[in-house]
Coordinates of C-alpha atoms and ligand atoms in Angstrom, one line a residue:
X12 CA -1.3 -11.1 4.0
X13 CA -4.7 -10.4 2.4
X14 CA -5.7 -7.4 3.8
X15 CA -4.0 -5.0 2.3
X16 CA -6.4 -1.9 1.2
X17 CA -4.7 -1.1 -1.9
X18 CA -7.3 0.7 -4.4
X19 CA -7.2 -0.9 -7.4
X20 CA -4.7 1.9 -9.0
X21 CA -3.7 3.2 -5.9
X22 CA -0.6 3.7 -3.6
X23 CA 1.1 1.9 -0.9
X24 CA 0.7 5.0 1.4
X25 CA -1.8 4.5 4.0
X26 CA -1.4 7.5 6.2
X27 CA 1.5 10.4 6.9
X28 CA 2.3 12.0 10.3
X29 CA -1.2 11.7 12.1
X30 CA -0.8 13.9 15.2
X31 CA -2.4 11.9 17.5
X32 CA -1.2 14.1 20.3
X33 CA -1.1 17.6 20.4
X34 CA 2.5 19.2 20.8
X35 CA 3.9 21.4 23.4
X36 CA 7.3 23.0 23.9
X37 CA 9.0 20.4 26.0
X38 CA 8.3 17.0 24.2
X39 CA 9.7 15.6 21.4
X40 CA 8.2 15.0 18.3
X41 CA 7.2 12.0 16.3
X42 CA 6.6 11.8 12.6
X43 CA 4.5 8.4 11.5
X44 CA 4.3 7.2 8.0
X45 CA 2.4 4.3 7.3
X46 CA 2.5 1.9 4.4
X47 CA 0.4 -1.1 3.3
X48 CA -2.1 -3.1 5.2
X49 CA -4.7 -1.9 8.1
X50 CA -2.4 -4.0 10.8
X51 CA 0.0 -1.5 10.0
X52 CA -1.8 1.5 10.9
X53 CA -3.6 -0.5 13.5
X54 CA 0.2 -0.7 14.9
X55 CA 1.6 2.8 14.3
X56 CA -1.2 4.0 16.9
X57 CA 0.3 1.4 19.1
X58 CA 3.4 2.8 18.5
X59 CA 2.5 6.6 18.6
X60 CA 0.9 5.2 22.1
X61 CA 3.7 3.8 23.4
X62 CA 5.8 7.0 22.2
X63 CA 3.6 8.9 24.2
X64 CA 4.2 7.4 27.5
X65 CA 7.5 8.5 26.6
X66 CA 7.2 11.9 25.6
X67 CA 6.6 11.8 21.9
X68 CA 3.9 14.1 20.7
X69 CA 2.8 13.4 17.4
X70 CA 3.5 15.5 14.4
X71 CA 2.6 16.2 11.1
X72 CA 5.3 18.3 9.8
X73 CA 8.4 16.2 8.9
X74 CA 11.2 18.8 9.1
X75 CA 9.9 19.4 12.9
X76 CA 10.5 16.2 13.5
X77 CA 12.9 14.4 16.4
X78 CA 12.1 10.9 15.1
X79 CA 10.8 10.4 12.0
X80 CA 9.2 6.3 11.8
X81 CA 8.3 4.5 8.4
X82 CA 5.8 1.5 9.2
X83 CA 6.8 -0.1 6.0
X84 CA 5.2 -2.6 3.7
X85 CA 7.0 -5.5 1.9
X86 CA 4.5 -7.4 0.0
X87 CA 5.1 -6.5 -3.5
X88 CA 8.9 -4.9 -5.2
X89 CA 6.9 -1.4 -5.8
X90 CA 5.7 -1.2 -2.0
X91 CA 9.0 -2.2 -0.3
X92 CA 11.1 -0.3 -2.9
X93 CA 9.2 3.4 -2.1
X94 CA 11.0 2.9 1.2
X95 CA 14.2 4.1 -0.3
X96 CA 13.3 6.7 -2.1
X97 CA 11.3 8.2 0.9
X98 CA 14.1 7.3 3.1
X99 CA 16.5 9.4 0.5
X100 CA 14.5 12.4 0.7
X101 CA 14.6 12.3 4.6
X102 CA 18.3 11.8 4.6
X103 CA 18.3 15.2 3.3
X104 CA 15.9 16.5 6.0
X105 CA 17.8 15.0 8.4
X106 CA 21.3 16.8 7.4
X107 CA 19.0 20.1 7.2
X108 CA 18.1 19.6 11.1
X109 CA 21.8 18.8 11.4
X110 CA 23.4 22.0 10.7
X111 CA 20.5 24.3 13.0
X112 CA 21.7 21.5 15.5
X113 CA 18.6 19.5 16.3
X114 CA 18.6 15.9 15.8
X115 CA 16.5 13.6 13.8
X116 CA 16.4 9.8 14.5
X117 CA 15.5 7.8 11.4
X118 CA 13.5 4.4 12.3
X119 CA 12.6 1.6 9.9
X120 CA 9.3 -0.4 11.3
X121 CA 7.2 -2.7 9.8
X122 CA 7.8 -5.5 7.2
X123 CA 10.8 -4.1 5.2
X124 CA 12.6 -3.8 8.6
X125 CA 12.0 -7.5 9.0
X126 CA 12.7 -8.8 6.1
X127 CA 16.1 -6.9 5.4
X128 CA 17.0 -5.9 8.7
X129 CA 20.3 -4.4 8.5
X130 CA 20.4 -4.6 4.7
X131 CA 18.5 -1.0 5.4
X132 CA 21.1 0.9 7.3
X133 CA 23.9 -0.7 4.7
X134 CA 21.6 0.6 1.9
X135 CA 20.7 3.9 3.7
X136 CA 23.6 5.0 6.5
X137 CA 20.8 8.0 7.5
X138 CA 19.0 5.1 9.4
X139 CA 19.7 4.8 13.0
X140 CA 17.0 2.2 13.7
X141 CA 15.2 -1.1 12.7
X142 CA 12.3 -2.6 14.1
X143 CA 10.3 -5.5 12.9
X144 CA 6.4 -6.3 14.1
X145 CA 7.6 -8.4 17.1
X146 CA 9.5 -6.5 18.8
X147 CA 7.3 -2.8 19.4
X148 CA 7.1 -3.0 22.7
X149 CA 10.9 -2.7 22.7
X150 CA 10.7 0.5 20.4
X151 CA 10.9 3.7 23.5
X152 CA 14.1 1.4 24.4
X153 CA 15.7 0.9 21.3
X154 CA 15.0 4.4 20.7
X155 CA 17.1 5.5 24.4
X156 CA 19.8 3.8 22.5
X157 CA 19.4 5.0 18.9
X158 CA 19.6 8.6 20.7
X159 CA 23.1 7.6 22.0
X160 CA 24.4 6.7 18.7
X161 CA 24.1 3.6 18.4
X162 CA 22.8 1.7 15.2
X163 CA 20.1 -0.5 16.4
X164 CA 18.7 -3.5 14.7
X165 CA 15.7 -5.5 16.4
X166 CA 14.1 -8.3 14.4
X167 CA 14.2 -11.5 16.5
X168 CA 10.9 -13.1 17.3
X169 CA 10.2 -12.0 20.9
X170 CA 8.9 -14.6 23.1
X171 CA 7.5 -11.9 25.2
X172 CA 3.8 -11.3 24.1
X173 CA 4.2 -7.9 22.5
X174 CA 0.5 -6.8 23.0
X175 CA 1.1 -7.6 26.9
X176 CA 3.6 -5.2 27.2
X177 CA 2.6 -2.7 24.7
X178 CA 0.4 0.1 26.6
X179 CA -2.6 -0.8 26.9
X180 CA -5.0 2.1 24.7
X181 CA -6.1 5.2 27.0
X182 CA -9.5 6.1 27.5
X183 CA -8.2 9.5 27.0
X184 CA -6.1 8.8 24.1
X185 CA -8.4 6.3 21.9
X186 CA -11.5 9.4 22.8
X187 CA -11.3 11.7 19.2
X188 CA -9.7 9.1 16.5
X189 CA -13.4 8.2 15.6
X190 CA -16.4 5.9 15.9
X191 CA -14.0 3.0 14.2
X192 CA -11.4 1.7 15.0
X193 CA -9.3 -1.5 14.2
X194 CA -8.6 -4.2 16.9
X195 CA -5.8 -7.3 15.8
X196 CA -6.8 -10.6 17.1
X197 CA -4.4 -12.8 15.2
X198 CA -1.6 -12.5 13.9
X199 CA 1.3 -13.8 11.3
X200 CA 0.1 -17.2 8.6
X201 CA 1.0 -20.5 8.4
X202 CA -1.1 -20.9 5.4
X203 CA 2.6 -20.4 2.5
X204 CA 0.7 -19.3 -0.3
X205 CA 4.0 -19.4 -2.7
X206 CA 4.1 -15.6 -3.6
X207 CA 3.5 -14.1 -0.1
X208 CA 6.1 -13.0 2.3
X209 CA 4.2 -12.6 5.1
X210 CA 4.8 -15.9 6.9
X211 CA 8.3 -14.2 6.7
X212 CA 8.0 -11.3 8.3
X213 CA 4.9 -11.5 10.2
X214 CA 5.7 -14.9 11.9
X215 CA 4.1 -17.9 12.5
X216 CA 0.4 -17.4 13.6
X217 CA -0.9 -16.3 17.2
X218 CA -4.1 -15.3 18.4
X219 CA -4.7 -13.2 21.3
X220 CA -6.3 -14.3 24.3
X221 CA -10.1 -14.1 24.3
X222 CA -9.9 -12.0 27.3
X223 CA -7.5 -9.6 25.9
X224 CA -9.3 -9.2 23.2
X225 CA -12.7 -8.0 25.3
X226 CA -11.1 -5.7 27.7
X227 CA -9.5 -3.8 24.8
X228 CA -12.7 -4.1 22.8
X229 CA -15.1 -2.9 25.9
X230 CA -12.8 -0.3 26.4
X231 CA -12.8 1.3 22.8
X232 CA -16.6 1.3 23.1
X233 CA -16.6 3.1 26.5
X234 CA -14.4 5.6 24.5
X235 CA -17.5 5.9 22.0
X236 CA -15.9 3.6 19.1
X237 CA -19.3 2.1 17.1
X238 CA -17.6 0.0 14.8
X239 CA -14.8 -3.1 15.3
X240 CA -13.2 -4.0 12.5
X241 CA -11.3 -7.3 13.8
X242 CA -7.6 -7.5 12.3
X243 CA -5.6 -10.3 11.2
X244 CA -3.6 -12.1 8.2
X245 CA -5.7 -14.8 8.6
X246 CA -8.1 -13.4 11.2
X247 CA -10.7 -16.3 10.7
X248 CA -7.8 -18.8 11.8
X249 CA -8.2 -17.2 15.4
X250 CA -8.9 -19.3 17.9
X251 CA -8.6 -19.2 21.4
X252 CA -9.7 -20.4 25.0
X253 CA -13.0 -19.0 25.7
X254 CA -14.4 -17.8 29.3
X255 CA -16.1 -22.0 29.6
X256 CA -13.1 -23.5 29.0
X257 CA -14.0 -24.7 25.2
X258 CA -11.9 -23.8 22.3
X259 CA -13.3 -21.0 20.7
X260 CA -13.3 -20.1 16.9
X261 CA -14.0 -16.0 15.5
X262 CA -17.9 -17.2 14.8
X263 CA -17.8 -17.5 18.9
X264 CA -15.6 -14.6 19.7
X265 CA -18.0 -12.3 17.5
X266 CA -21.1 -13.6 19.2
X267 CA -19.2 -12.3 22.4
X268 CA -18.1 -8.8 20.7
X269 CA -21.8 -8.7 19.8
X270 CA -22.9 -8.3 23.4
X271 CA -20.7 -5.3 23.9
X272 CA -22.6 -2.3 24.9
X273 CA -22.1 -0.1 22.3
X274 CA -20.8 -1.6 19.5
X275 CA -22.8 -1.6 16.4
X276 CA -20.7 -3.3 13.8
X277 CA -18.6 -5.5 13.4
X278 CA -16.5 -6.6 10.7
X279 CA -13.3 -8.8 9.9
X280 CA -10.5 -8.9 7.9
X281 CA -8.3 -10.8 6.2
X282 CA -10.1 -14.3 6.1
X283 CA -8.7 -17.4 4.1
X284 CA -10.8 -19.5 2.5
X285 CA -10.1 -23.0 4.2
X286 CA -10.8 -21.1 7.5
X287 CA -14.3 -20.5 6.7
X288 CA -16.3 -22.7 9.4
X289 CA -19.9 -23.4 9.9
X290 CA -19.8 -21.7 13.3
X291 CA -18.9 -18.0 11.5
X292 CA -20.9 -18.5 8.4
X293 CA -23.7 -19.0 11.4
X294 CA -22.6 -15.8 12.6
X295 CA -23.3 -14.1 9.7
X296 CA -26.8 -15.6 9.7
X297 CA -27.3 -14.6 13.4
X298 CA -25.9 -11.4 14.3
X299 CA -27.1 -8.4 12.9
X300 CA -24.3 -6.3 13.9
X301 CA -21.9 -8.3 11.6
X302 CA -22.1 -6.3 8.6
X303 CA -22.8 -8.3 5.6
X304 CA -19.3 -7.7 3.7
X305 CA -16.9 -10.1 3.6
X306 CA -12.9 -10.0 2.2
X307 CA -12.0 -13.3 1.1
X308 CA -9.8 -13.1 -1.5
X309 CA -9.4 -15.9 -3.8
X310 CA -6.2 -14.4 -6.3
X311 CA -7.0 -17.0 -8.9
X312 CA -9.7 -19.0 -10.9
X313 CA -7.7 -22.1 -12.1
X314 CA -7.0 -25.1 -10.4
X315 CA -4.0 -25.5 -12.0
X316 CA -2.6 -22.0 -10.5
X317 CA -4.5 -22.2 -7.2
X318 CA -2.0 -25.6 -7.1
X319 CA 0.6 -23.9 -7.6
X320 CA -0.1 -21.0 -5.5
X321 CA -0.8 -23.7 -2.5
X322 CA -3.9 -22.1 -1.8
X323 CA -5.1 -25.6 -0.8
X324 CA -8.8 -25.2 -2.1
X325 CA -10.3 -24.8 -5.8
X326 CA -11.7 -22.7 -7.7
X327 CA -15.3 -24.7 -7.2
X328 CA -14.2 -25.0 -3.1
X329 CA -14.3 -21.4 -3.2
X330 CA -18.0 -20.9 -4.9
X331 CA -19.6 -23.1 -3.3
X332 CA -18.5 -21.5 0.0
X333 CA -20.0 -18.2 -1.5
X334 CA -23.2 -19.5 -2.3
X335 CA -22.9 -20.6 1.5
X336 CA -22.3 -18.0 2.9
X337 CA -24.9 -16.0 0.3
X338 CA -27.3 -18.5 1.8
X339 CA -26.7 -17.1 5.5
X340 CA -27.1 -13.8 4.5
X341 CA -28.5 -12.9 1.6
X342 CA -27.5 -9.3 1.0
X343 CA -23.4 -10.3 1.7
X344 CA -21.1 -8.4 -0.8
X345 CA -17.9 -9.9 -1.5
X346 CA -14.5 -8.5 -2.1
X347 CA -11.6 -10.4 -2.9
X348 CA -7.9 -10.2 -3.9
X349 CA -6.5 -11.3 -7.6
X350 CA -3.2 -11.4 -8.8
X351 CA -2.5 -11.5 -12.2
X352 CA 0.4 -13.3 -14.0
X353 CA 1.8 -16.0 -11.6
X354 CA 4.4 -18.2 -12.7
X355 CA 3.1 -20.3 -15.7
X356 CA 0.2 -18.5 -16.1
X357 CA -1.3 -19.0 -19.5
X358 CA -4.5 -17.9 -21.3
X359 CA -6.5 -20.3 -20.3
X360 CA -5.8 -19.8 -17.0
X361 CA -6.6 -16.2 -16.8
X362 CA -9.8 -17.1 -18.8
X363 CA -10.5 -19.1 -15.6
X364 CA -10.0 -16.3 -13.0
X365 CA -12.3 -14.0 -15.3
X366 CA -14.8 -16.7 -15.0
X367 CA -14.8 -17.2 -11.5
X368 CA -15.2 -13.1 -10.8
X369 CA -18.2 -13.3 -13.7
X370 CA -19.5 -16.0 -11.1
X371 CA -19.3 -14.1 -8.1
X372 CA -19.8 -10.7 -8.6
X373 CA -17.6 -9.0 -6.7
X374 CA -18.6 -5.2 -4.8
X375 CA -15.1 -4.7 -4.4
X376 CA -11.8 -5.8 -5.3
X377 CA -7.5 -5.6 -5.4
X378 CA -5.8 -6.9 -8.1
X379 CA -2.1 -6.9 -8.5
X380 CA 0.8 -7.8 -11.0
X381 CA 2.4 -10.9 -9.6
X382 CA 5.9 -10.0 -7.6
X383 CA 8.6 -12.2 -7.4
X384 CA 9.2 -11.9 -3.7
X385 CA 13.0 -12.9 -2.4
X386 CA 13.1 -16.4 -0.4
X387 CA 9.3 -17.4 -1.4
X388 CA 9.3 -20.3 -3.5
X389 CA 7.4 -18.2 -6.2
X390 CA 10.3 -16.5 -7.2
X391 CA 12.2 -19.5 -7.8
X392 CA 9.7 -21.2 -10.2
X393 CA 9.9 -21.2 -13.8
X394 CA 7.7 -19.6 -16.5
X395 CA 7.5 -16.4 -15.4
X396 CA 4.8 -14.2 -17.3
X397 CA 6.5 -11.7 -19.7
X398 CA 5.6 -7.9 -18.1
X399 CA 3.6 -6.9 -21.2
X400 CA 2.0 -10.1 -21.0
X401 CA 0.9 -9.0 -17.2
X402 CA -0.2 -5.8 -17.7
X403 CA -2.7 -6.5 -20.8
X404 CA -4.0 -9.7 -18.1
X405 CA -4.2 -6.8 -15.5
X406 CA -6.2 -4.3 -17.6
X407 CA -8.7 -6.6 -18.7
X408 CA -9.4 -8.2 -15.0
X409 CA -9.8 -4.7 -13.7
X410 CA -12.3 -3.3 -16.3
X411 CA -14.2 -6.5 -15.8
X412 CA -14.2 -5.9 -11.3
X413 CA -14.6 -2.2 -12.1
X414 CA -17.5 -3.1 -14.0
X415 CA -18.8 -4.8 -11.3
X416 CA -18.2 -2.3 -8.7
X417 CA -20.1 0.0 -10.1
X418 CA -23.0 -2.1 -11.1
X419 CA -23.0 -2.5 -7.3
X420 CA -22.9 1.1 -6.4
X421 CA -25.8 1.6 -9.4
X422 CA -28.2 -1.2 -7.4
X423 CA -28.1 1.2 -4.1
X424 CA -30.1 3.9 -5.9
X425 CA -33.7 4.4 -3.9
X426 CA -32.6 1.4 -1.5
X427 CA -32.7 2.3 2.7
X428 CA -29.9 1.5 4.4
X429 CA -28.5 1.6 7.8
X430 CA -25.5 4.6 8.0
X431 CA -23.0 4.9 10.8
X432 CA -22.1 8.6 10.7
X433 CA -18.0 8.6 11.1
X434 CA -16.9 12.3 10.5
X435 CA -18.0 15.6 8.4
X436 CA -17.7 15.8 4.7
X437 CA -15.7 17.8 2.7
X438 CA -17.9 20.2 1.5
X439 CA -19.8 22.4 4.2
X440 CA -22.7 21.6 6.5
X441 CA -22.2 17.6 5.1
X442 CA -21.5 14.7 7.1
X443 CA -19.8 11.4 6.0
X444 CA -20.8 7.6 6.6
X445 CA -20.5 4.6 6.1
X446 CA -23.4 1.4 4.6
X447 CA -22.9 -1.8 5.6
X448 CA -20.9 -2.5 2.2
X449 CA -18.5 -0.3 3.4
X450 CA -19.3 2.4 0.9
X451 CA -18.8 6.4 1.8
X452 CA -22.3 7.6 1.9
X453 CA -22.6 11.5 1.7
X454 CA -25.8 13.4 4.1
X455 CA -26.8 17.0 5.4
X456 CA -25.2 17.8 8.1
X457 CA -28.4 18.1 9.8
X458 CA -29.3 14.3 9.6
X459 CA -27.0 13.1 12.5
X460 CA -24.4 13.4 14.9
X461 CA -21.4 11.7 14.2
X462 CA -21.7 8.0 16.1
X463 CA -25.2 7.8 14.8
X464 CA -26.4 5.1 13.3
X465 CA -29.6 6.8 11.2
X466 CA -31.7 5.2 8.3
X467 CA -31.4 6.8 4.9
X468 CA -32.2 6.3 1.7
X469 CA -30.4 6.5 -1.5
X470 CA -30.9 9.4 -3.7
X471 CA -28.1 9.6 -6.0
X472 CA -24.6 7.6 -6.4
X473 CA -21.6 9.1 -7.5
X474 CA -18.3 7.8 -8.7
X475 CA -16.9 6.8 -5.0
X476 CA -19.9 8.0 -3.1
X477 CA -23.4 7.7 -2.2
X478 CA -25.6 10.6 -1.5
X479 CA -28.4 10.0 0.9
X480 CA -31.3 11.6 2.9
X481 CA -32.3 10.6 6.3
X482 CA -35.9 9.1 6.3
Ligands
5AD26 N1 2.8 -10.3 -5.9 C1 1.6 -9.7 -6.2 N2 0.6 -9.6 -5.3 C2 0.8 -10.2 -4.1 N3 0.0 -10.2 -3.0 C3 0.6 -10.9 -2.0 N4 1.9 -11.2 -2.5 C4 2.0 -10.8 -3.7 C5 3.0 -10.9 -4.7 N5 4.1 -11.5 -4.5 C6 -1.4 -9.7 -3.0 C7 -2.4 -10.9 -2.7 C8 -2.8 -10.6 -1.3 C9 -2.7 -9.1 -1.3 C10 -2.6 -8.4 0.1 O1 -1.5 -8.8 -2.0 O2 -3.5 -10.7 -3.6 O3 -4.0 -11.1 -1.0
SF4_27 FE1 0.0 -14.6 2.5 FE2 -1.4 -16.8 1.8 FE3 -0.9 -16.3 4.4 FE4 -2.6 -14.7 3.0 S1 -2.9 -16.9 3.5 S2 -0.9 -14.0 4.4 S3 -1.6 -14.7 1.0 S4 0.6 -16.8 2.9

């Protein structure tokens, strides 16, 4: 799964307890804490929505909470190990609730739950539920069950289409959670890169239905969404029947998107390499809505490792794509994934991943400490890279990307820009947006409403930010 936002130092959390509804006195209450990648907050809204229907109002405050659900993450040890600790600390809450009699349902989601399935509620008895990806639509009736006593474990591949019988999105209920908002067209990989687990716990891939995908897409922008980020592990896999019958790739479904009243942007994420067709890289020539920044994570410059890593492309593949694509669209920033230390790993390989990011010149980037994953072939090869040995290679390959990042923020000084308006700053009378390159770009209050898409220009750049005046 490549499209994990992870900062480059940062944490696994994503998001805690958004209180998408507001509470009243009769319904129960829902705690939602989300790990990892942007399909899993993508799904915990599909969960809070399906919770809702069922007379879950969302909370922020844990100890209030009747359910309390962990959208999990599983891709490295550090990510799926933080489950346990959290879940620890709400074993305690749970026994607080206990004794002033009120209940509190513990449920696993996400990609721990479907990797170790029961393993969780042998490791953590306070758990009363499991639920893997495939199975949410089943969650307000594994719940009914949980409430009875049961333990309940749920991580068979459904043959059901769970976005079928997931609630569809409310007009009501998408209206207020912003002028963005994530849509998954694909998901699960067949792609078996040797250090990932997602073909594991995501599943094989599938790609919704084109017409799926447009009724829920026309329907976020009649609910003022601007901005579609398309979701997927390998999202520029998706294919699908169009409306004439042909098979259709993402190039055509974003022509299609394009049309959409409304929408603004549009952007996409995670794409593989391989999956890179002429048809999208023409989409990114055509369509001026596709916003010229592009994820395609590469996690390693040398052949040898790329091999190993069964990325099935090399390191020269991979450039030459880029000067494509660069070719298309001239101002495309690229971001891209690295992982540092892979089994039999030397110097000289490393020294080829620092090459290939010198060649690039990335505007944003993850990089992460290989992690043996259980049941991927990775973890079974030999040579692993001493620690030590990792974290210098780390260090060293994020200086050099932080380098670059900042270079890149530098080169917006005094440019004009496009900036989708998306909520108000921090500080008073200040509104926050976003460029095209997906940077936070700080305005008066007074330039825009938020939804607005207004031309600025860049006056000053900060650490994380851009500060901008409307011209
Ligand atoms: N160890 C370290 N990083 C990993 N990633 C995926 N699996 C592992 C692993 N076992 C990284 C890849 C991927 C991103 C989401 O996480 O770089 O693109
Ligand atoms: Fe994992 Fe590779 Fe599939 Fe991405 S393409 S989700 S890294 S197996």
């Amino acid at each position: 799964m490549e499209l994990e936002q992870e900062e480059l130092t940062g944490s696994d959390e994503v998001s805690e307890g958004k209180a998408a509804y507001p509470a009243t006195a009769s319904t129960k209450k829902v705690f939602v804490k989300t790990y990892g990648c942007q399909m899993n907050v993508y799904d915990s809204q599909r969960m809070s929505d399906a919770l809702a229907a069922d007379g879950y109002a969302g909370t922020d405050r844990i100890e209030e909470a009747d359910l309390v659900l962990l959208n999990t993450c599983h891709i490295r040890e550090k990510a799926a190990e933080k489950v346990y600790s959290e879940l620890g600390r709400i074993k305690a809450l749970k026994a607080e609730r206990a004794a002033r009699g009120h209940e509190m349902v513990i449920g696993v989601a996400g990609c721990v739950a479907q990797a170790e399935g029961r393993e969780i509620i042998r490791r953590q008895s306070a758990v009363d539920l499991v639920i893997g990806p495939q199975t949410y639509h089943r969650l307000p009736e594994a719940l009914r069950r949980a409430r009875r006593g049961e333990k309940i474990v749920e991580t068979e591949y459904a043959i059901e289409d769970k976005f079928e019988h997931l609630p569809k999105p409310r007009r009501s209920e998408i209206i207020g959670r912003g002028v963005t908002a994530f849509l998954t067209v694909q998901e699960g990989c067949d792609k078996f890169c040797t250090f990932c687990v997602v073909p594991y716990t995501r599943g094989s891939e599938v790609s919704r239905p084109v017409s799926q995908i447009v009724a829920e897409a026309m329907k976020l922008a009649e609910a003022g969404v601007r901005e579609l980020t398309l979701l997927g592990q390998n999202v520029n896999a998706w294919h699908g029947e169009g409306p004439d019958g042909r098979e259709w790739g993402l190039g055509r479904l974003l022509y299609r998107l394009a049309e959409i009243p409304g929408i603004a942007r549009l952007r996409y994420t995670t794409s593989h390499p391989r999956d890179m067709d002429d048809e999208l890289i023409e989409a990114h020539r055509d369509l001026p809505s596709l916003m010229p920044y592009l994820h395609l994570p590469v996690q390693a410059g040398s052949d040898r490792i790329l091999k190993a890593m069964n990325r099935r492309h090399k390191a020269a593949d991979y450039i030459r794509l880029i000067e494509r694509i660069r070719a298309a669209r001239p101002d495309m920033a690229l971001s891209g994934d690295f992982i540092v230390g892979f089994p039999g790993e030397t110097d000289a390989d490393f020294e080829d991943t620092m090459e290939l990011i010198r060649s690039v010149e990335y505007a944003q980037a993850y990089s992460f400490k290989y992690s043996p994953r259980p049941g991927t072939p990775g973890a079974d090869m030999k040579d692993h890279v001493a620690e030590a040995v990792k974290d210098e290679r780390l260090q060293r390959l994020q200086a050099l990307l932080s380098t670059q990042m900042h270079a890149f923020n530098l080169a917006m000084s005094g440019k004009t820009m496009d900036l989708l308006i998306e909520k108000p700053g921090r500080q008073h009378a200040q509104r926050v947006g976003r460029s095209p390159w997906l940077q936070p770009v700080v305005v008066d209050e007074t330039a825009g409403e938020i939804g607005d898409i207004i031309t600025v220009r860049i006056t000053r750049t900060g650490h994380n930010s851009l500060f901008a005046e409307p011209v």
